[in-house]
mmCIF file of C-alpha atoms and ligand atoms in Angstrom:
data_model
loop_
_atom_site.group_PDB
_atom_site.id
_atom_site.type_symbol
_atom_site.label_atom_id
_atom_site.label_comp_id
_atom_site.label_asym_id
_atom_site.label_seq_id
_atom_site.Cartn_x
_atom_site.Cartn_y
_atom_site.Cartn_z
ATOM 1 C CA MET Q 1 -90.766 34.966 87.308
ATOM 2 C CA SER Q 2 -92.591 37.458 89.981
ATOM 3 C CA ILE Q 3 -91.959 36.765 93.506
ATOM 4 C CA LYS Q 4 -95.810 35.461 93.594
ATOM 5 C CA SER Q 5 -95.070 32.497 91.415
ATOM 6 C CA PHE Q 6 -91.635 31.737 93.024
ATOM 7 C CA ASN Q 7 -91.424 28.127 93.864
ATOM 8 C CA PRO Q 8 -88.519 27.131 95.884
ATOM 9 C CA ASN Q 9 -89.429 23.618 95.158
ATOM 10 C CA ARG Q 10 -88.751 23.883 91.355
ATOM 11 C CA ILE Q 11 -85.541 25.426 92.498
ATOM 12 C CA ARG Q 12 -84.589 22.437 94.562
ATOM 13 C CA ASN Q 13 -85.045 20.184 91.790
ATOM 14 C CA LYS Q 14 -82.224 21.580 90.052
ATOM 15 C CA PHE Q 15 -79.897 20.517 92.896
ATOM 16 C CA PRO Q 16 -79.150 16.809 92.871
ATOM 17 C CA ILE Q 17 -77.478 17.028 96.422
ATOM 18 C CA LEU Q 18 -80.603 18.512 98.262
ATOM 19 C CA ASN Q 19 -82.101 14.802 97.860
ATOM 20 C CA LYS Q 20 -79.478 13.226 99.724
ATOM 21 C CA LYS Q 21 -80.508 11.664 103.370
ATOM 22 C CA ILE Q 22 -77.662 12.536 105.979
ATOM 23 C CA ASN Q 23 -77.641 10.245 108.799
ATOM 24 C CA ASN Q 24 -81.153 8.925 107.791
ATOM 25 C CA ASN Q 25 -82.616 12.512 107.713
ATOM 26 C CA GLN Q 26 -83.550 14.670 104.647
ATOM 27 C CA LEU Q 27 -80.466 16.969 104.177
ATOM 28 C CA VAL Q 28 -81.144 20.236 105.451
ATOM 29 C CA TYR Q 29 -78.332 22.529 104.015
ATOM 30 C CA PHE Q 30 -77.875 25.612 106.025
ATOM 31 C CA ASP Q 31 -73.993 26.314 105.496
ATOM 32 C CA ASN Q 32 -74.496 28.551 102.241
ATOM 33 C CA ALA Q 33 -72.013 31.125 103.447
ATOM 34 C CA ALA Q 34 -69.032 28.626 103.531
ATOM 35 C CA THR Q 35 -70.031 27.504 100.044
ATOM 36 C CA THR Q 36 -73.465 27.022 98.179
ATOM 37 C CA GLN Q 37 -74.513 23.729 96.471
ATOM 38 C CA LYS Q 38 -74.513 23.424 92.581
ATOM 39 C CA PRO Q 39 -77.218 23.085 90.170
ATOM 40 C CA ILE Q 40 -77.319 20.384 87.678
ATOM 41 C CA GLN Q 41 -76.397 22.808 84.711
ATOM 42 C CA VAL Q 42 -73.058 23.644 86.612
ATOM 43 C CA ILE Q 43 -72.412 19.939 86.945
ATOM 44 C CA GLU Q 44 -73.326 19.032 83.497
ATOM 45 C CA SER Q 45 -71.349 21.964 81.957
ATOM 46 C CA ILE Q 46 -68.109 20.941 83.649
ATOM 47 C CA ASN Q 47 -68.504 17.146 82.605
ATOM 48 C CA LYS Q 48 -69.496 18.255 79.004
ATOM 49 C CA TYR Q 49 -65.940 20.357 78.829
ATOM 50 C CA TYR Q 50 -63.935 17.336 79.876
ATOM 51 C CA SER Q 51 -65.830 14.706 77.869
ATOM 52 C CA GLU Q 52 -66.472 16.829 74.615
ATOM 53 C CA TYR Q 53 -63.851 19.787 74.130
ATOM 54 C CA ASN Q 54 -61.082 19.336 76.786
ATOM 55 C CA ALA Q 55 -58.373 21.491 75.808
ATOM 56 C CA ASN Q 56 -56.043 24.335 76.543
ATOM 57 C CA ILE Q 57 -57.171 27.928 75.778
ATOM 58 C CA HIS Q 58 -55.772 30.878 73.856
ATOM 59 C CA ARG Q 59 -52.796 29.088 72.299
ATOM 60 C CA GLY Q 60 -54.168 26.307 69.971
ATOM 61 C CA ILE Q 61 -55.765 26.696 66.770
ATOM 62 C CA HIS Q 62 -57.416 23.365 66.431
ATOM 63 C CA THR Q 63 -61.234 22.806 66.931
ATOM 64 C CA LEU Q 64 -61.324 21.776 70.583
ATOM 65 C CA ALA Q 65 -58.937 24.658 71.505
ATOM 66 C CA GLU Q 66 -61.047 27.118 69.866
ATOM 67 C CA LYS Q 67 -64.139 26.020 71.493
ATOM 68 C CA ALA Q 68 -62.568 25.802 74.764
ATOM 69 C CA THR Q 69 -61.337 29.507 74.535
ATOM 70 C CA GLN Q 70 -64.934 30.468 73.269
ATOM 71 C CA GLU Q 71 -66.441 28.870 76.039
ATOM 72 C CA TYR Q 72 -63.907 30.345 78.866
ATOM 73 C CA GLU Q 73 -64.219 33.897 77.516
ATOM 74 C CA LYS Q 74 -68.007 33.469 77.105
ATOM 75 C CA THR Q 75 -67.898 33.663 80.819
ATOM 76 C CA ARG Q 76 -65.954 36.527 81.038
ATOM 77 C CA LYS Q 77 -68.552 38.486 78.952
ATOM 78 C CA THR Q 78 -71.359 37.333 81.354
ATOM 79 C CA VAL Q 79 -69.449 38.227 84.277
ATOM 80 C CA SER Q 80 -68.707 41.576 82.830
ATOM 81 C CA LYS Q 81 -72.414 42.138 82.634
ATOM 82 C CA PHE Q 82 -73.563 40.529 85.589
ATOM 83 C CA ILE Q 83 -71.358 43.257 87.520
ATOM 84 C CA ASN Q 84 -72.023 45.940 84.998
ATOM 85 C CA SER Q 85 -68.227 46.621 84.283
ATOM 86 C CA ARG Q 86 -67.393 49.016 81.496
ATOM 87 C CA SER Q 87 -65.369 46.328 79.769
ATOM 88 C CA GLU Q 88 -64.328 42.699 79.800
ATOM 89 C CA LYS Q 89 -60.921 43.753 80.083
ATOM 90 C CA GLU Q 90 -61.634 44.652 83.854
ATOM 91 C CA VAL Q 91 -62.695 41.090 84.589
ATOM 92 C CA ILE Q 92 -59.544 38.811 85.677
ATOM 93 C CA PHE Q 93 -60.063 35.314 86.655
ATOM 94 C CA THR Q 94 -58.693 34.050 89.797
ATOM 95 C CA ARG Q 95 -58.987 30.884 92.167
ATOM 96 C CA GLY Q 96 -61.262 33.111 94.363
ATOM 97 C CA THR Q 97 -61.840 36.046 96.713
ATOM 98 C CA THR Q 98 -58.729 35.128 98.543
ATOM 99 C CA GLU Q 99 -56.408 35.041 95.663
ATOM 100 C CA GLY Q 100 -58.264 38.222 94.311
ATOM 101 C CA ILE Q 101 -57.197 40.255 97.655
ATOM 102 C CA ASN Q 102 -53.553 38.959 97.483
ATOM 103 C CA LEU Q 103 -53.206 39.963 93.864
ATOM 104 C CA ILE Q 104 -54.408 43.602 94.669
ATOM 105 C CA ALA Q 105 -52.194 43.680 97.633
ATOM 106 C CA SER Q 106 -49.106 42.363 96.064
ATOM 107 C CA SER Q 107 -49.551 44.390 92.750
ATOM 108 C CA PHE Q 108 -51.330 47.755 93.620
ATOM 109 C CA VAL Q 109 -50.839 48.468 97.307
ATOM 110 C CA LYS Q 110 -47.014 47.031 97.184
ATOM 111 C CA ASN Q 111 -46.334 49.473 94.090
ATOM 112 C CA PHE Q 112 -48.463 52.456 94.754
ATOM 113 C CA ILE Q 113 -48.840 52.890 98.596
ATOM 114 C CA LYS Q 114 -45.592 53.980 100.404
ATOM 115 C CA LYS Q 115 -44.061 53.729 103.849
ATOM 116 C CA GLY Q 116 -46.092 55.773 106.282
ATOM 117 C CA ASP Q 117 -49.447 55.678 104.295
ATOM 118 C CA GLU Q 118 -52.467 54.147 105.897
ATOM 119 C CA ILE Q 119 -54.933 51.402 104.933
ATOM 120 C CA ILE Q 120 -58.236 51.166 106.455
ATOM 121 C CA ILE Q 121 -60.279 47.791 106.828
ATOM 122 C CA SER Q 122 -62.908 46.919 109.495
ATOM 123 C CA GLU Q 123 -63.320 44.814 112.504
ATOM 124 C CA MET Q 124 -65.889 42.328 110.855
ATOM 125 C CA GLU Q 125 -63.410 41.257 108.002
ATOM 126 C CA HIS Q 126 -62.853 37.606 107.101
ATOM 127 C CA HIS Q 127 -59.072 36.740 107.525
ATOM 128 C CA SER Q 128 -58.564 36.974 103.736
ATOM 129 C CA ASN Q 129 -59.397 40.758 104.048
ATOM 130 C CA ILE Q 130 -57.057 40.990 107.183
ATOM 131 C CA VAL Q 131 -54.038 38.673 106.698
ATOM 132 C CA PRO Q 132 -52.875 40.016 103.011
ATOM 133 C CA TRP Q 133 -52.986 43.478 104.288
ATOM 134 C CA GLN Q 134 -51.016 42.642 107.647
ATOM 135 C CA MET Q 135 -48.463 41.040 105.424
ATOM 136 C CA ILE Q 136 -48.097 43.970 102.789
ATOM 137 C CA CYS Q 137 -48.238 46.396 105.868
ATOM 138 C CA GLU Q 138 -45.270 44.652 107.589
ATOM 139 C CA GLU Q 139 -43.272 44.432 104.424
ATOM 140 C CA ASN Q 140 -43.639 48.144 103.389
ATOM 141 C CA GLU Q 141 -44.010 49.732 106.694
ATOM 142 C CA ILE Q 142 -47.600 51.068 105.988
ATOM 143 C CA ILE Q 143 -50.170 51.666 108.815
ATOM 144 C CA LEU Q 144 -53.291 49.561 109.096
ATOM 145 C CA LYS Q 145 -56.124 50.764 110.832
ATOM 146 C CA THR Q 146 -59.560 49.215 111.750
ATOM 147 C CA ILE Q 147 -62.969 50.472 111.932
ATOM 148 C CA ASN Q 148 -65.114 49.898 114.969
ATOM 149 C CA VAL Q 149 -67.991 47.642 114.764
ATOM 150 C CA PHE Q 150 -71.013 48.370 116.919
ATOM 151 C CA GLU Q 151 -72.569 45.656 119.368
ATOM 152 C CA ASN Q 152 -75.515 45.237 116.894
ATOM 153 C CA GLY Q 153 -73.039 44.376 114.168
ATOM 154 C CA GLU Q 154 -73.399 47.393 112.416
ATOM 155 C CA ILE Q 155 -70.173 49.442 111.003
ATOM 156 C CA ASP Q 156 -69.363 52.648 113.134
ATOM 157 C CA LEU Q 157 -69.355 55.383 110.259
ATOM 158 C CA ASP Q 158 -68.322 58.158 112.382
ATOM 159 C CA ASN Q 159 -65.253 56.129 113.470
ATOM 160 C CA PHE Q 160 -64.725 55.431 109.711
ATOM 161 C CA LYS Q 161 -64.667 59.151 109.132
ATOM 162 C CA GLU Q 162 -62.180 59.841 111.967
ATOM 163 C CA LEU Q 163 -59.898 57.375 110.930
ATOM 164 C CA ILE Q 164 -59.409 59.168 107.580
ATOM 165 C CA SER Q 165 -56.365 61.414 107.467
ATOM 166 C CA ASN Q 166 -54.119 62.706 104.605
ATOM 167 C CA LYS Q 167 -52.090 59.455 104.758
ATOM 168 C CA THR Q 168 -55.086 57.401 103.930
ATOM 169 C CA LYS Q 169 -54.840 55.746 100.635
ATOM 170 C CA PHE Q 170 -56.596 52.448 100.671
ATOM 171 C CA LEU Q 171 -59.896 51.202 101.912
ATOM 172 C CA SER Q 172 -60.737 47.372 101.889
ATOM 173 C CA ILE Q 173 -64.186 46.671 103.313
ATOM 174 C CA VAL Q 174 -66.450 43.539 103.299
ATOM 175 C CA HIS Q 175 -69.883 44.339 101.430
ATOM 176 C CA THR Q 176 -71.685 41.650 103.559
ATOM 177 C CA SER Q 177 -70.229 39.938 106.911
ATOM 178 C CA ASN Q 178 -70.013 36.247 106.444
ATOM 179 C CA THR Q 179 -70.452 36.253 110.242
ATOM 180 C CA LEU Q 180 -73.017 38.842 111.310
ATOM 181 C CA GLY Q 181 -74.919 39.177 108.075
ATOM 182 C CA THR Q 182 -74.480 42.995 108.036
ATOM 183 C CA VAL Q 183 -74.844 44.633 104.693
ATOM 184 C CA ASN Q 184 -72.359 47.471 104.926
ATOM 185 C CA PRO Q 185 -73.291 51.059 103.463
ATOM 186 C CA ILE Q 186 -70.549 50.468 101.044
ATOM 187 C CA LYS Q 187 -71.859 53.128 98.351
ATOM 188 C CA GLU Q 188 -71.822 55.963 101.025
ATOM 189 C CA MET Q 189 -68.418 54.701 102.360
ATOM 190 C CA ILE Q 190 -66.839 54.668 98.729
ATOM 191 C CA GLU Q 191 -68.398 58.038 98.267
ATOM 192 C CA ILE Q 192 -66.242 59.384 101.134
ATOM 193 C CA CYS Q 193 -63.268 57.682 99.830
ATOM 194 C CA LYS Q 194 -63.673 59.428 96.661
ATOM 195 C CA LYS Q 195 -63.654 62.828 97.998
ATOM 196 C CA ASN Q 196 -60.655 61.841 99.889
ATOM 197 C CA ASN Q 197 -58.582 60.230 96.975
ATOM 198 C CA ILE Q 198 -58.784 57.003 98.524
ATOM 199 C CA ILE Q 199 -58.786 53.709 96.654
ATOM 200 C CA THR Q 200 -61.281 51.262 97.398
ATOM 201 C CA MET Q 201 -61.767 47.435 97.344
ATOM 202 C CA ILE Q 202 -64.810 45.705 98.228
ATOM 203 C CA ASP Q 203 -64.840 42.022 99.422
ATOM 204 C CA GLY Q 204 -68.072 40.783 97.601
ATOM 205 C CA ALA Q 205 -67.709 37.116 98.489
ATOM 206 C CA GLN Q 206 -71.061 37.008 100.732
ATOM 207 C CA ALA Q 207 -72.979 39.790 98.522
ATOM 208 C CA SER Q 208 -72.865 38.590 94.903
ATOM 209 C CA ALA Q 209 -75.535 35.858 95.046
ATOM 210 C CA HIS Q 210 -77.857 37.793 96.964
ATOM 211 C CA SER Q 211 -78.139 41.352 95.743
ATOM 212 C CA LYS Q 212 -77.327 42.994 92.427
ATOM 213 C CA ILE Q 213 -73.986 44.372 92.038
ATOM 214 C CA ASP Q 214 -73.139 47.281 89.947
ATOM 215 C CA VAL Q 215 -69.527 48.337 90.081
ATOM 216 C CA GLN Q 216 -70.065 51.301 87.839
ATOM 217 C CA ASP Q 217 -72.842 52.533 90.257
ATOM 218 C CA LEU Q 218 -70.935 51.770 93.259
ATOM 219 C CA ASN Q 219 -67.829 53.632 91.715
ATOM 220 C CA CYS Q 220 -65.330 51.078 93.618
ATOM 221 C CA ASP Q 221 -61.817 50.799 92.206
ATOM 222 C CA PHE Q 222 -61.642 47.039 92.941
ATOM 223 C CA PHE Q 223 -64.482 44.166 93.600
ATOM 224 C CA VAL Q 224 -63.783 40.541 94.349
ATOM 225 C CA LEU Q 225 -65.774 37.588 94.546
ATOM 226 C CA SER Q 226 -65.899 33.655 94.644
ATOM 227 C CA ALA Q 227 -67.873 31.368 92.074
ATOM 228 C CA HIS Q 228 -68.499 28.898 94.800
ATOM 229 C CA LYS Q 229 -70.436 30.973 96.708
ATOM 230 C CA MET Q 230 -72.850 31.544 94.027
ATOM 231 C CA TYR Q 231 -73.717 28.358 93.139
ATOM 232 C CA GLY Q 232 -70.604 27.836 90.861
ATOM 233 C CA PRO Q 233 -67.608 25.463 91.069
ATOM 234 C CA THR Q 234 -64.692 26.286 93.769
ATOM 235 C CA GLY Q 235 -61.506 27.340 92.290
ATOM 236 C CA VAL Q 236 -62.848 30.163 90.584
ATOM 237 C CA GLY Q 237 -63.091 33.844 91.340
ATOM 238 C CA ILE Q 238 -62.746 37.293 89.870
ATOM 239 C CA VAL Q 239 -61.037 40.654 90.372
ATOM 240 C CA TYR Q 240 -62.829 43.434 89.054
ATOM 241 C CA GLY Q 241 -60.612 46.448 88.613
ATOM 242 C CA LYS Q 242 -61.156 49.800 86.770
ATOM 243 C CA GLU Q 243 -59.025 49.552 83.476
ATOM 244 C CA GLU Q 244 -57.097 52.676 83.906
ATOM 245 C CA ILE Q 245 -55.931 51.196 87.372
ATOM 246 C CA LEU Q 246 -55.090 47.832 86.149
ATOM 247 C CA GLU Q 247 -53.358 49.341 83.157
ATOM 248 C CA LYS Q 248 -50.783 50.832 85.546
ATOM 249 C CA MET Q 249 -50.360 47.711 87.655
ATOM 250 C CA PRO Q 250 -47.649 45.120 87.442
ATOM 251 C CA PRO Q 251 -48.389 41.540 86.886
ATOM 252 C CA TYR Q 252 -48.939 39.462 89.994
ATOM 253 C CA MET Q 253 -47.345 36.343 88.745
ATOM 254 C CA GLY Q 254 -45.228 35.360 85.938
ATOM 255 C CA GLY Q 255 -45.450 32.824 83.524
ATOM 256 C CA GLY Q 256 -47.300 31.768 80.342
ATOM 257 C CA GLU Q 257 -50.273 33.544 78.938
ATOM 258 C CA MET Q 258 -49.171 37.003 80.644
ATOM 259 C CA ILE Q 259 -46.493 37.739 78.144
ATOM 260 C CA LYS Q 260 -46.477 39.413 74.805
ATOM 261 C CA ASP Q 261 -42.713 38.769 74.118
ATOM 262 C CA VAL Q 262 -39.973 37.022 76.072
ATOM 263 C CA ASN Q 263 -36.479 37.376 75.621
ATOM 264 C CA PHE Q 264 -33.407 37.429 78.107
ATOM 265 C CA LYS Q 265 -32.907 41.358 77.500
ATOM 266 C CA LYS Q 266 -36.338 42.374 78.161
ATOM 267 C CA THR Q 267 -39.965 40.697 78.753
ATOM 268 C CA THR Q 268 -42.754 42.644 77.513
ATOM 269 C CA TYR Q 269 -46.531 41.843 79.054
ATOM 270 C CA ASN Q 270 -49.944 41.077 77.532
ATOM 271 C CA GLU Q 271 -52.645 43.277 77.353
ATOM 272 C CA LEU Q 272 -55.577 43.197 79.974
ATOM 273 C CA PRO Q 273 -56.969 41.072 81.285
ATOM 274 C CA TYR Q 274 -54.144 38.392 80.375
ATOM 275 C CA LYS Q 275 -51.346 40.397 81.921
ATOM 276 C CA PHE Q 276 -52.950 38.942 85.206
ATOM 277 C CA GLU Q 277 -53.714 35.195 84.373
ATOM 278 C CA ALA Q 278 -50.402 33.486 84.243
ATOM 279 C CA GLY Q 279 -50.514 29.810 83.645
ATOM 280 C CA THR Q 280 -53.281 27.355 82.506
ATOM 281 C CA PRO Q 281 -56.140 28.539 84.299
ATOM 282 C CA ASN Q 282 -59.028 26.369 85.728
ATOM 283 C CA ILE Q 283 -60.716 26.335 82.495
ATOM 284 C CA GLY Q 284 -63.502 23.967 83.162
ATOM 285 C CA ASP Q 285 -64.619 25.491 86.287
ATOM 286 C CA VAL Q 286 -64.803 28.759 84.927
ATOM 287 C CA ILE Q 287 -67.059 27.473 82.160
ATOM 288 C CA GLY Q 288 -69.008 26.017 84.771
ATOM 289 C CA PHE Q 289 -69.229 29.361 86.337
ATOM 290 C CA ASN Q 290 -71.126 30.916 83.478
ATOM 291 C CA GLU Q 291 -73.886 28.366 83.858
ATOM 292 C CA ALA Q 292 -74.075 29.271 87.593
ATOM 293 C CA LEU Q 293 -74.524 33.008 86.476
ATOM 294 C CA SER Q 294 -77.243 31.606 84.295
ATOM 295 C CA PHE Q 295 -79.022 30.047 86.913
ATOM 296 C CA ILE Q 296 -79.044 33.453 89.049
ATOM 297 C CA ASN Q 297 -79.676 35.454 85.990
ATOM 298 C CA ASN Q 298 -83.047 33.077 85.200
ATOM 299 C CA ILE Q 299 -84.162 33.365 88.501
ATOM 300 C CA GLY Q 300 -83.330 37.198 88.500
ATOM 301 C CA LEU Q 301 -81.497 38.876 91.510
ATOM 302 C CA ASP Q 302 -84.749 40.984 92.315
ATOM 303 C CA ASN Q 303 -86.612 37.711 92.930
ATOM 304 C CA ILE Q 304 -83.778 36.223 94.921
ATOM 305 C CA SER Q 305 -83.409 39.445 97.275
ATOM 306 C CA LEU Q 306 -87.242 39.577 97.597
ATOM 307 C CA TYR Q 307 -87.457 35.857 98.404
ATOM 308 C CA GLU Q 308 -84.396 35.585 100.869
ATOM 309 C CA LYS Q 309 -85.426 38.638 102.691
ATOM 310 C CA GLU Q 310 -88.791 36.946 103.360
ATOM 311 C CA LEU Q 311 -86.976 33.610 104.630
ATOM 312 C CA LYS Q 312 -84.480 35.912 106.633
ATOM 313 C CA ASN Q 313 -87.425 37.597 108.476
ATOM 314 C CA TYR Q 314 -89.157 34.292 109.047
ATOM 315 C CA ALA Q 315 -86.055 32.650 110.250
ATOM 316 C CA SER Q 316 -85.256 35.739 112.605
ATOM 317 C CA ASN Q 317 -88.753 35.660 114.205
ATOM 318 C CA SER Q 318 -88.756 31.914 114.537
ATOM 319 C CA PHE Q 319 -85.030 32.052 116.310
ATOM 320 C CA ASN Q 320 -86.039 34.921 118.571
ATOM 321 C CA GLU Q 321 -88.740 32.470 120.188
ATOM 322 C CA ILE Q 322 -86.110 30.027 121.378
ATOM 323 C CA GLU Q 323 -85.265 30.394 124.917
ATOM 324 C CA GLY Q 324 -81.537 30.023 125.521
ATOM 325 C CA ILE Q 325 -80.450 31.231 121.952
ATOM 326 C CA ASN Q 326 -78.402 34.593 121.672
ATOM 327 C CA ILE Q 327 -78.108 35.599 118.130
ATOM 328 C CA ILE Q 328 -74.787 37.833 117.468
ATOM 329 C CA GLY Q 329 -75.601 40.903 115.634
ATOM 330 C CA ASN Q 330 -78.873 42.215 114.730
ATOM 331 C CA SER Q 331 -78.186 44.922 111.964
ATOM 332 C CA LYS Q 332 -81.043 46.575 110.372
ATOM 333 C CA ASN Q 333 -79.562 45.753 106.771
ATOM 334 C CA LYS Q 334 -78.726 41.987 106.961
ATOM 335 C CA ILE Q 335 -79.202 38.877 104.967
ATOM 336 C CA GLY Q 336 -80.039 35.540 106.047
ATOM 337 C CA ILE Q 337 -76.715 34.808 108.215
ATOM 338 C CA PHE Q 338 -77.374 33.873 111.771
ATOM 339 C CA SER Q 339 -74.490 33.568 114.105
ATOM 340 C CA PHE Q 340 -75.406 32.341 117.694
ATOM 341 C CA THR Q 341 -74.766 30.766 120.668
ATOM 342 C CA VAL Q 342 -76.897 28.536 123.061
ATOM 343 C CA ASP Q 343 -76.954 28.707 126.745
ATOM 344 C CA LYS Q 344 -75.173 25.628 128.080
ATOM 345 C CA ILE Q 345 -74.379 23.722 124.836
ATOM 346 C CA HIS Q 346 -71.030 24.427 123.223
ATOM 347 C CA TYR Q 347 -71.392 25.388 119.712
ATOM 348 C CA TYR Q 348 -69.444 22.371 118.479
ATOM 349 C CA ASP Q 349 -71.714 20.095 120.061
ATOM 350 C CA LEU Q 350 -74.445 21.782 118.653
ATOM 351 C CA GLY Q 351 -72.995 21.218 115.418
ATOM 352 C CA LEU Q 352 -72.581 17.673 115.724
ATOM 353 C CA LEU Q 353 -76.236 17.071 117.407
ATOM 354 C CA LEU Q 354 -77.781 18.925 114.463
ATOM 355 C CA ASP Q 355 -75.785 16.981 112.112
ATOM 356 C CA SER Q 356 -77.353 13.823 113.389
ATOM 357 C CA LYS Q 357 -80.754 15.240 112.473
ATOM 358 C CA GLY Q 358 -79.509 15.908 108.882
ATOM 359 C CA ILE Q 359 -78.674 19.630 109.481
ATOM 360 C CA ALA Q 360 -75.374 21.050 108.153
ATOM 361 C CA ILE Q 361 -74.576 24.244 110.130
ATOM 362 C CA ARG Q 362 -71.337 26.014 110.522
ATOM 363 C CA THR Q 363 -69.289 26.169 113.996
ATOM 364 C CA GLY Q 364 -66.260 27.902 114.883
ATOM 365 C CA HIS Q 365 -64.955 31.578 114.570
ATOM 366 C CA HIS Q 366 -66.010 31.698 110.688
ATOM 367 C CA CYS Q 367 -62.484 33.103 109.805
ATOM 368 C CA THR Q 368 -63.087 36.257 111.546
ATOM 369 C CA GLN Q 369 -61.159 35.739 114.764
ATOM 370 C CA PRO Q 370 -60.844 39.450 115.734
ATOM 371 C CA LEU Q 371 -64.706 39.820 115.482
ATOM 372 C CA MET Q 372 -65.081 36.991 117.794
ATOM 373 C CA ASP Q 373 -62.627 38.618 120.349
ATOM 374 C CA LYS Q 374 -64.641 41.702 119.962
ATOM 375 C CA PHE Q 375 -67.694 39.895 121.207
ATOM 376 C CA ASN Q 376 -65.788 37.928 123.823
ATOM 377 C CA LEU Q 377 -66.267 34.610 122.236
ATOM 378 C CA GLU Q 378 -64.378 31.607 120.730
ATOM 379 C CA GLY Q 379 -66.764 30.859 118.137
ATOM 380 C CA THR Q 380 -70.653 30.438 117.365
ATOM 381 C CA ALA Q 381 -72.795 28.304 115.528
ATOM 382 C CA ARG Q 382 -74.111 29.744 112.093
ATOM 383 C CA VAL Q 383 -77.019 29.318 109.924
ATOM 384 C CA SER Q 384 -76.681 30.882 106.459
ATOM 385 C CA LEU Q 385 -79.464 30.368 104.122
ATOM 386 C CA ALA Q 386 -79.668 30.226 100.328
ATOM 387 C CA ILE Q 387 -82.209 30.465 97.320
ATOM 388 C CA TYR Q 388 -83.341 26.753 97.804
ATOM 389 C CA ASN Q 389 -84.063 26.947 101.302
ATOM 390 C CA THR Q 390 -87.518 26.810 102.747
ATOM 391 C CA LYS Q 391 -89.634 27.771 105.697
ATOM 392 C CA ASN Q 392 -90.285 24.153 106.295
ATOM 393 C CA GLU Q 393 -86.473 23.669 106.720
ATOM 394 C CA ILE Q 394 -86.524 26.286 108.948
ATOM 395 C CA ASP Q 395 -89.497 25.085 111.109
ATOM 396 C CA TYR Q 396 -87.681 21.652 111.378
ATOM 397 C CA PHE Q 397 -84.495 23.289 112.349
ATOM 398 C CA VAL Q 398 -86.225 25.188 115.222
ATOM 399 C CA GLU Q 399 -88.112 21.948 116.058
ATOM 400 C CA LYS Q 400 -84.732 20.043 116.673
ATOM 401 C CA LEU Q 401 -82.951 22.880 118.235
ATOM 402 C CA LYS Q 402 -85.728 23.312 120.848
ATOM 403 C CA GLN Q 403 -85.313 19.685 121.652
ATOM 404 C CA LEU Q 404 -81.633 19.609 122.188
ATOM 405 C CA ILE Q 405 -82.245 22.667 124.338
ATOM 406 C CA ASN Q 406 -84.843 20.839 126.541
HETATM 407 N N1 PLP V 501 -64.372 37.319 102.475
HETATM 408 C C1 PLP V 501 -65.562 36.768 102.988
HETATM 409 C C2 PLP V 501 -66.575 37.789 103.487
HETATM 410 C C3 PLP V 501 -65.772 35.526 102.967
HETATM 411 O O1 PLP V 501 -67.003 34.966 103.474
HETATM 412 C C4 PLP V 501 -64.917 34.539 102.413
HETATM 413 C C5 PLP V 501 -65.211 33.097 102.535
HETATM 414 O O2 PLP V 501 -65.832 32.518 103.511
HETATM 415 C C6 PLP V 501 -63.821 35.056 101.886
HETATM 416 C C7 PLP V 501 -63.585 36.274 102.012
HETATM 417 C C8 PLP V 501 -62.723 34.098 101.262
HETATM 418 O O3 PLP V 501 -63.190 33.268 100.144
HETATM 419 P P1 PLP V 501 -62.508 32.297 99.331
HETATM 420 O O4 PLP V 501 -62.321 31.159 100.603
HETATM 421 O O5 PLP V 501 -63.471 31.632 98.440
HETATM 422 O O6 PLP V 501 -61.386 32.618 98.852
#
């Protein structure tokens, strides 16, 4: 499909929820950074698992168990291809980005980073990429440093370089900010880290549905994402880690599945990736995730990026014409995420009033309180766009917002 033949309505038809009326108005779903809607193929595949081959995986030899294992492992193959990892062993299923970051903090950082060493994050991180580091730093007497973010929402690369010392051992940075939409120059940052022997972790929660991710090209050591922000189910995510690093790391949780042999003298652990997948996983949703990736692959990330860029520019131009609106962050490289305040209307009221018109937006601090503090804000309203959104929806939003302001 080329961008010329791209038809958002054909895509919208695949999402049953988009036909819904909210408060007697057609739903306009602009809360995609929180979670995306799910196409019918994802919903049906989960239904199919439970109605046709529900069984636990890896352990059973009966037909249902083999089918469930096959489908579950199929998703791992698709993810590996999707992010271009060298091996499927480098893909570990988690509950989502948050669990992925906690896994890396508990297993890698706790064991390989020493007292007095330093970890760098940035001021624009989501709480999931702040709090696990604070916890591990406090426990292990590691120092946590934060990279400055400019007023326009871009990261201060000079400040990043200044923060690096011979004690810096780890960088954990967001690829694309859920509040500002900023796309960080992560490839450049990873290169700087490589020269300084710093291990890198990329929070890809807001990136992976919008642009191509190639972990080998990026050369990051870890990459985490959540399926539910990629048209997939909730409760599924992945940690990508370089095989040689994952091999050295101890398990994150103990239990079934992650062992080779258990006895009271010494337990040995399973091979990668199972060493990190203790207990019965979220089988049905992992299977559903495969369909979400097919959905993205069928459109093509190049087409998605092109269409979303056009939509973002359209939204940006339309919003700039609204009197009384203040957009937070206008980075040169950003995706369709717009945080804003409106003079004299509290963001919370704005959210409620727009909801009465069928428009779903996010309000609050977006789990980025330190960033809000930086901009002297308690919270904002946020519009975040996805592949099924249209210019008509943006026009409708602008019309309703103007009415509210007037
Ligand atoms: N990182 C970023 C940038 C996010 O936007 C989010 C969710 O909004 C997360 C991490 C946490 O993702 P999850 O709640 O799926 O674990």
